[in-house]
Structure formats: C-alpha cells, structure tokens
mmCIF file of C-alpha atoms in Angstrom:
data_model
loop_
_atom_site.group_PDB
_atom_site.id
_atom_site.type_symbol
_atom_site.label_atom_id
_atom_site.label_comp_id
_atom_site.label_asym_id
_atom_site.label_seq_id
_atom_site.Cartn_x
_atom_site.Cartn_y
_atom_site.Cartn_z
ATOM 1 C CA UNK A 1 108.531 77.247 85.486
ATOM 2 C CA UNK A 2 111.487 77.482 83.020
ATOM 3 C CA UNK A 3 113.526 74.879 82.453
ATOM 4 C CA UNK A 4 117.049 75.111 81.011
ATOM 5 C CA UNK A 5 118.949 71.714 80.011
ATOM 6 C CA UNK A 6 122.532 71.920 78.851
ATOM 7 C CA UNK A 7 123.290 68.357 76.820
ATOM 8 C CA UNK A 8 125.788 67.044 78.967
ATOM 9 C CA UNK A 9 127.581 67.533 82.094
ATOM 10 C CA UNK A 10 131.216 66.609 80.417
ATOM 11 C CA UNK A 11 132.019 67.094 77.202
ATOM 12 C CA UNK A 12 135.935 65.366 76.024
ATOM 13 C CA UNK A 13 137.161 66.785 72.493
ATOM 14 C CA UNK A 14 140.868 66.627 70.901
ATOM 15 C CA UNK A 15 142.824 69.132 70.399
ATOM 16 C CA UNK A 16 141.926 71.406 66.994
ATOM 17 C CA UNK A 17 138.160 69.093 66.468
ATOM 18 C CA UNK A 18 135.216 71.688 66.797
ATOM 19 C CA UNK A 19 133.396 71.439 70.137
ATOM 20 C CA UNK A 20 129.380 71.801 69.948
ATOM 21 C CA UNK A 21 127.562 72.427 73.325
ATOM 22 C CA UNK A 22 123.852 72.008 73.330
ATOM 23 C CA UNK A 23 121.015 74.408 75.593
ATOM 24 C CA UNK A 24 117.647 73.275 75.237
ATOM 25 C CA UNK A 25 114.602 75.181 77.109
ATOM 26 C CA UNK A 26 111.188 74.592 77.816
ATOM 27 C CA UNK A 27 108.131 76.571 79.221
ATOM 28 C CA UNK A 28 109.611 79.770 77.900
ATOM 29 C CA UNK A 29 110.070 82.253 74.540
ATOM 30 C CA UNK A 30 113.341 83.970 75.733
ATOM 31 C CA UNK A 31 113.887 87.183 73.677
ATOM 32 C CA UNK A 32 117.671 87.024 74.215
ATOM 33 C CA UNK A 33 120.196 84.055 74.944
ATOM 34 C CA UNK A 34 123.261 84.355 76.410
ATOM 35 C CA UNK A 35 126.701 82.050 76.298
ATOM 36 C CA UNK A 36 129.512 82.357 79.863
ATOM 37 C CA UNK A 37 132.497 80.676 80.136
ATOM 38 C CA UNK A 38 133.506 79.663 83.726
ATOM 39 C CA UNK A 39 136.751 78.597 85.193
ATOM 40 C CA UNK A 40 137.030 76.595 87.965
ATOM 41 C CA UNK A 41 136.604 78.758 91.635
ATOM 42 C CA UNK A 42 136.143 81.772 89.681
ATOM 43 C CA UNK A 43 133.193 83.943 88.061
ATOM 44 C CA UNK A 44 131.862 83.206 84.712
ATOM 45 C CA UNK A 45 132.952 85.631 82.221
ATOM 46 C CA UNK A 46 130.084 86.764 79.109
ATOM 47 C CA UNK A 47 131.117 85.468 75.547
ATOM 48 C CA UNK A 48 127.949 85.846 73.465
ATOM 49 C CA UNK A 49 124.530 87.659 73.554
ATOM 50 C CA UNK A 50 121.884 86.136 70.291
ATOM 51 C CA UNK A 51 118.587 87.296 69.957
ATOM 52 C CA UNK A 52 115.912 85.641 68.800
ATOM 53 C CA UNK A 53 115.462 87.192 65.119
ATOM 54 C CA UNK A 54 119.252 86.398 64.895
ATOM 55 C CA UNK A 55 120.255 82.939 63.974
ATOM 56 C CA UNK A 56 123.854 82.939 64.334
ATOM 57 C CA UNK A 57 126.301 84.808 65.765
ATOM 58 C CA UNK A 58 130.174 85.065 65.777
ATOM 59 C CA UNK A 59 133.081 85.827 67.404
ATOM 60 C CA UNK A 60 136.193 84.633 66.223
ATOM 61 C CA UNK A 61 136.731 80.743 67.006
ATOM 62 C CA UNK A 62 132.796 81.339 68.763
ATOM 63 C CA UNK A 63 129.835 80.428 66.837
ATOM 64 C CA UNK A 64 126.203 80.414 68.376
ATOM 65 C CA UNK A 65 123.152 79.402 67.223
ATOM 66 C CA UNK A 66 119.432 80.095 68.079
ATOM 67 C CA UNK A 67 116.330 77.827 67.193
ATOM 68 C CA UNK A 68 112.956 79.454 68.482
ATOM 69 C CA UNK A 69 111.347 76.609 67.228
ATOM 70 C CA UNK A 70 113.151 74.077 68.821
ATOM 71 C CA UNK A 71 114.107 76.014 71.303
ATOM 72 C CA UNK A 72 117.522 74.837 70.995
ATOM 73 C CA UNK A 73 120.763 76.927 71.487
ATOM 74 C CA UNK A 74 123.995 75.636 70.128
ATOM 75 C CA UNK A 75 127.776 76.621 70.621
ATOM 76 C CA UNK A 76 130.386 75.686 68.490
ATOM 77 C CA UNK A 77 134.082 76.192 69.811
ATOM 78 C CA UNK A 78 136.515 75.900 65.808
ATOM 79 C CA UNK A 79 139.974 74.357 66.436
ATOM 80 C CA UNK A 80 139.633 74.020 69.931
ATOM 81 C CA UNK A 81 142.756 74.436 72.339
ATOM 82 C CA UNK A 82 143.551 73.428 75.402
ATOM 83 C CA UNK A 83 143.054 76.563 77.108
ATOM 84 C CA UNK A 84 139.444 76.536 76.468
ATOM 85 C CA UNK A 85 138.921 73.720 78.816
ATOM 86 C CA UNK A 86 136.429 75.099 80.934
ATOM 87 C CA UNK A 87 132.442 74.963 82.107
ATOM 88 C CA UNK A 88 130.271 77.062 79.668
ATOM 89 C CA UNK A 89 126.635 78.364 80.849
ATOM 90 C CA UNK A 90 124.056 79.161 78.862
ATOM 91 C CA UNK A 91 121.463 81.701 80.280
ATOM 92 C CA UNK A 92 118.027 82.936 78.677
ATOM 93 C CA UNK A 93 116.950 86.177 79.420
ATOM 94 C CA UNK A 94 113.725 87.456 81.789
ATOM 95 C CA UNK A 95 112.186 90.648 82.181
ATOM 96 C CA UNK A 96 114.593 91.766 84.631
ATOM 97 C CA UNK A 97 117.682 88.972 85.111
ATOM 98 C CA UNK A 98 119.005 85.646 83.577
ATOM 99 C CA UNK A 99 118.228 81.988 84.269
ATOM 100 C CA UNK A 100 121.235 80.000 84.068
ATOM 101 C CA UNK A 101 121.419 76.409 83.209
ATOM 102 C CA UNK A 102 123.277 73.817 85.011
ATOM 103 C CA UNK A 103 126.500 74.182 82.431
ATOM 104 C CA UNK A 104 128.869 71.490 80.409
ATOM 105 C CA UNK A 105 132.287 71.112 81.439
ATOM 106 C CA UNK A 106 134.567 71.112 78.414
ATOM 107 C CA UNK A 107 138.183 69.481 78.268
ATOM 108 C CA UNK A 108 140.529 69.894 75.357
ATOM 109 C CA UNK A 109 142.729 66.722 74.562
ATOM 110 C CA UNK A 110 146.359 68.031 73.565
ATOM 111 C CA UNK B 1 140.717 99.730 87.136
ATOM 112 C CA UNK B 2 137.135 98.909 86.502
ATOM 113 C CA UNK B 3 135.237 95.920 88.036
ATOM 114 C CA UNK B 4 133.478 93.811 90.842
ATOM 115 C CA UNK B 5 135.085 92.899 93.719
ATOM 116 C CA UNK B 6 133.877 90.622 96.694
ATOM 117 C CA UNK B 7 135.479 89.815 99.671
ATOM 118 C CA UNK B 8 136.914 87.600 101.275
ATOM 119 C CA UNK B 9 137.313 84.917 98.790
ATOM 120 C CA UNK B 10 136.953 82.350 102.020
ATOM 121 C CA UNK B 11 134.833 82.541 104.630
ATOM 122 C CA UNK B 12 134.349 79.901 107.541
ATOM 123 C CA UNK B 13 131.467 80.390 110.548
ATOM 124 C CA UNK B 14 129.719 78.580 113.032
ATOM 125 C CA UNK B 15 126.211 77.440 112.551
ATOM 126 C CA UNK B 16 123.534 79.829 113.855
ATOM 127 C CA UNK B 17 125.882 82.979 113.162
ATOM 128 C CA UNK B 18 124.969 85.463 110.748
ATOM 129 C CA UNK B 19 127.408 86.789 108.241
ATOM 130 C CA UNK B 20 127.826 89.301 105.434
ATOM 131 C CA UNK B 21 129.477 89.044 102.043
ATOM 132 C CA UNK B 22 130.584 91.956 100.413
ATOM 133 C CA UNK B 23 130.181 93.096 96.666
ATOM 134 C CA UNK B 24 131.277 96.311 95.358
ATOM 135 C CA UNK B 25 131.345 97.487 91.637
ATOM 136 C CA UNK B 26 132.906 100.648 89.967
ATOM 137 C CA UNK B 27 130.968 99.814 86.631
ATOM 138 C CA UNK B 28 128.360 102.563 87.503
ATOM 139 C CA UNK B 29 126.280 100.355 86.600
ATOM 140 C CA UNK B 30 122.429 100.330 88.050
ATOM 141 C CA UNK B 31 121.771 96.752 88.769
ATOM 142 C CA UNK B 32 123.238 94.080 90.992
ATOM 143 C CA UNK B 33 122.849 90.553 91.535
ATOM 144 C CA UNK B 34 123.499 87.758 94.108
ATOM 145 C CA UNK B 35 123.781 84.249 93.054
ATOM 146 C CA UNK B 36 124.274 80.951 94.873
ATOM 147 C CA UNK B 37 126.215 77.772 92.892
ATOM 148 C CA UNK B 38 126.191 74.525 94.042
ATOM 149 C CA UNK B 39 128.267 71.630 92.596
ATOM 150 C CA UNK B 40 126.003 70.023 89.663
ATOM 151 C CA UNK B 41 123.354 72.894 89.700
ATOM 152 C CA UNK B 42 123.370 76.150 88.012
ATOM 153 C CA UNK B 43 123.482 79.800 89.426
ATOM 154 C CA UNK B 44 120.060 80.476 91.853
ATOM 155 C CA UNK B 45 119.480 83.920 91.827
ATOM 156 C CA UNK B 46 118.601 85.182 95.720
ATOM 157 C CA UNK B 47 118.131 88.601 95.513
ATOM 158 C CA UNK B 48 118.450 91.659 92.907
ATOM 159 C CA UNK B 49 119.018 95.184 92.662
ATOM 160 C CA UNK B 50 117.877 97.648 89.410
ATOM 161 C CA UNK B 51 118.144 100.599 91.384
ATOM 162 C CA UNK B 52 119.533 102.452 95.013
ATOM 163 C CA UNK B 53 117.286 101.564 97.265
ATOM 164 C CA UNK B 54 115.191 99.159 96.199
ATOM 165 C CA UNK B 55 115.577 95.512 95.455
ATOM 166 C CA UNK B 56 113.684 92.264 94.990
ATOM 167 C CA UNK B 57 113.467 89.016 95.792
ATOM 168 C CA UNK B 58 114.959 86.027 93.446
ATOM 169 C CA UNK B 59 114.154 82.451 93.311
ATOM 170 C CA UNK B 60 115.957 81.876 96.706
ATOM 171 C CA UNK B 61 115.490 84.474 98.826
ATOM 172 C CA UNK B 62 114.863 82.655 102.344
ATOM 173 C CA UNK B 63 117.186 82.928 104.965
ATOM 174 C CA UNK B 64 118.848 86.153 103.093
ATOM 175 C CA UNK B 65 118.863 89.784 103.222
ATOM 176 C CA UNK B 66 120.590 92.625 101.422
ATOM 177 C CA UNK B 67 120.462 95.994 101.258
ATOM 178 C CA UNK B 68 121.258 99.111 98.624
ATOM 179 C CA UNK B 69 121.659 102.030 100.196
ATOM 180 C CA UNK B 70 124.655 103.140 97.616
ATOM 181 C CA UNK B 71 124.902 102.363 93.872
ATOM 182 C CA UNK B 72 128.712 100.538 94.012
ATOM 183 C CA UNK B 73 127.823 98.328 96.821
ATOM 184 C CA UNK B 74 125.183 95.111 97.489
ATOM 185 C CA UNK B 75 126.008 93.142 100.355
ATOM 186 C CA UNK B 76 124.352 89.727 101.187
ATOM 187 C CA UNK B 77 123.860 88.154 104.551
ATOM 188 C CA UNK B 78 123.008 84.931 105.398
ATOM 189 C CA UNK B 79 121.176 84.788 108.317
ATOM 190 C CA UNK B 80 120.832 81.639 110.872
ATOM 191 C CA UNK B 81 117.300 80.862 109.092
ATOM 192 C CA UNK B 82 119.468 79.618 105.462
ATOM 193 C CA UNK B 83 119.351 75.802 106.303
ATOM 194 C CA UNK B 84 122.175 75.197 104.018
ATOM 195 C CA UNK B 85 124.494 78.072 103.839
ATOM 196 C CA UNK B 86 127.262 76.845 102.640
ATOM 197 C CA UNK B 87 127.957 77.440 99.088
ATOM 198 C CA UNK B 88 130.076 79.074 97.139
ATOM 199 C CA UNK B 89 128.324 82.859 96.633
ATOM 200 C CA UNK B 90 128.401 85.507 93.613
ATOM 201 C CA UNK B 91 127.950 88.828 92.552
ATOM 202 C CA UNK B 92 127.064 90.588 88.995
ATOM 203 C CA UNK B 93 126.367 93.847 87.714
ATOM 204 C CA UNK B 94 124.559 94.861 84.424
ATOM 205 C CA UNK B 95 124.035 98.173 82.973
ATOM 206 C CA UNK B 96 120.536 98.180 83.834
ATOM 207 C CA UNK B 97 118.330 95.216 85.268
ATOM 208 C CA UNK B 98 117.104 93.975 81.791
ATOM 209 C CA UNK B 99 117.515 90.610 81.139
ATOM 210 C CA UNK B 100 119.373 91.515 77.225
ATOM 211 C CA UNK B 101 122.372 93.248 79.008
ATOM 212 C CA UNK B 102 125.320 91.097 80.038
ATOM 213 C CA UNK B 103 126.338 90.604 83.725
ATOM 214 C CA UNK B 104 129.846 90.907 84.868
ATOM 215 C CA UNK B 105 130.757 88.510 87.708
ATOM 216 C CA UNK B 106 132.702 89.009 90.449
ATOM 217 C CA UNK B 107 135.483 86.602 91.865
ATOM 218 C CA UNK B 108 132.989 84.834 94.233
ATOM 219 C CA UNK B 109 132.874 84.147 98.123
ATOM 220 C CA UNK B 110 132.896 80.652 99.505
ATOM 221 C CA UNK B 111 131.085 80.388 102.342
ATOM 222 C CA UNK B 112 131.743 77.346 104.806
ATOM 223 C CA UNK B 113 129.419 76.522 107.849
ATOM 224 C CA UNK B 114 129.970 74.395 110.415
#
C-alpha cells in the first residue's frame, strides 16, 4: 500500500526565515499532489494542487515542488509570519479520493 | 453563503449506542467524504460518495454506515461494532470524486465515547 511520510512532526522557524516542509511517498506514481493547511480543532483548508509534469508551483509567499523521481514533494513558506503557525498536510491523489499524510506542525518564532 | 457544515461540533455517548453525525454541503458538488483523525496519524478515509445514491467503502469502513439519498447531505453513523469511536470526525466535498479536484472540509465533529 501507499505510504506517505511528511519529514517531521514539528517544525520551529523565526519569524521572516523561509520554512521548507518535506512529503516523501512510496509504492505509488500520484498524478496530482496536493498541499492543506490545518488549524488546530478545525478542517484543513486546500492551498496548492501540482501535477506531475509541473515542477513548481506558486502562490504568493507559497512555493511547491514536485520530484517524480524522488518522489519527493516540497513546500516552501517565504518570510514566514506568525500567523502561519499551523499543521500542513500533504495528500497524493487516487483514482477517486486523496491519501493524506500524517502532517508537520509549523510554529513561527516572532 | 456557500459551504459544509457538520453538526454538532461535540458529541458525547455511551458505549454500545449508535450515533449519527451530520454533514451537509451547498457546493452542489457530486462527491462527499468522511474522514477520521487521530492525534499523530493522518486523515483515514471511511466511506465516500461520487454520486446520490451510491457510495463506497474507504480504508476504514468497519463499524460505519452512511447513506446518500440527497446530493447536499452524507451522514455517518457509528455503530456499537467501531471498537474505538472516539475521534474527532470530518467531512469534504469535491466537485466530482476524482482524486485532482480539491476537497473542502467541514468544521469537524468530535465524537467522545464512554
């Protein structure tokens, strides 16, 4: 079956450095990979769809990028704040719904 | 205002009593999703919808049922046979049951069970 590893459970990063999240996979060619952001007690919210002829994507302070042959995603957060202290999901796509990995919870160091 | 609500946000029951979660969306949208978190794993999916009336199992299905007998609404129940039903509970929606579109999450239901 798949499995979907995100690098670390915590992730600490001071205010305005750039925060990179890892996703690694195995036992699976996902076509599509997306990136959720999730606040504590609440439902995680979609940031960023890449697909696999795509090797970056972005949206504004978002970056993502997508190695078939590693099968590595990566997700770069520029001059992080504060307020994006939060858990962030990565999720490849199936046929017919996502598999989620475990997440990385991300603080922001004012 | 469009979205995905579930209620209630709490729920509390007694071991051996059945109970259902509620998830209604006015996305239009023609799938639906229930997920289970648990602290330090990710989102199980337990059952899913692409169309009315029809639905299929996910990786978790035992000890749930749901039904689709109207395109805005997906409830969940957790029957007596879910050996460890407490958890906190979610529902999505996509545009259509493809993996590529996005799912919008609702506010979640945390379900207690004593």
């Amino acid at each position: 079956s798949q499995k979907i590893e995100q690098n670390s459970e915590a992730l600490n990063i001071q205010e305005g450095k750039t925060a990179t999240l890892t996703c690694n996979y195995t036992n699976y060619s996902p076509a599509y990979l997306q990136w959720y952001r999730q606040d504590p007690g609440r439902g995680p919210v979609f940031l960023l769809l890449i697909r696999e002829n795509e090797k970056e994507k972005r949206k504004e302070r978002l970056k993502v990028t997508f190695d078939t042959t590693l099968k590595q995603s990566l997700f770069h957060i520029t001059a992080s704040q504060p307020a994006d202290s939060a858990t962030y999901l990565c999720a490849l796509t199936g046929a017919n719904n996502l598999f989620f990995g475990t997440g990385t919870r991300l603080t922001v160091i004012p | 205002d469009g979205g995905i609500t579930q209620s209630p946000k709490y729920l509390f029951r007694k071991e051996g009593q059945n109970v259902t979660l509620s998830c209604e969306q006015n996305l239009n949208h023609d799938a639906m999703y229930w997920y289970r978190q648990d602290p330090g794993q990710g989102l199980r999916l337990i059952y899913y919808s692409q169309i009315v009336n029809d639905f299929q199992k996910g990786d978790i299905a035992e000890g749930y049922s749901v039904s689709r007998e109207k395109k805005e609404s997906f409830p969940l129940t957790v029957t007596s046979a879910q050996k460890n039903p407490t958890a906190f509970y979610l529902c999505a929606s996509s545009i259509k049951g493809q993996g590529v579109y996005e799912q919008y999450f609702g506010p979640g239901t945390r379900l207690t069970v004593t």
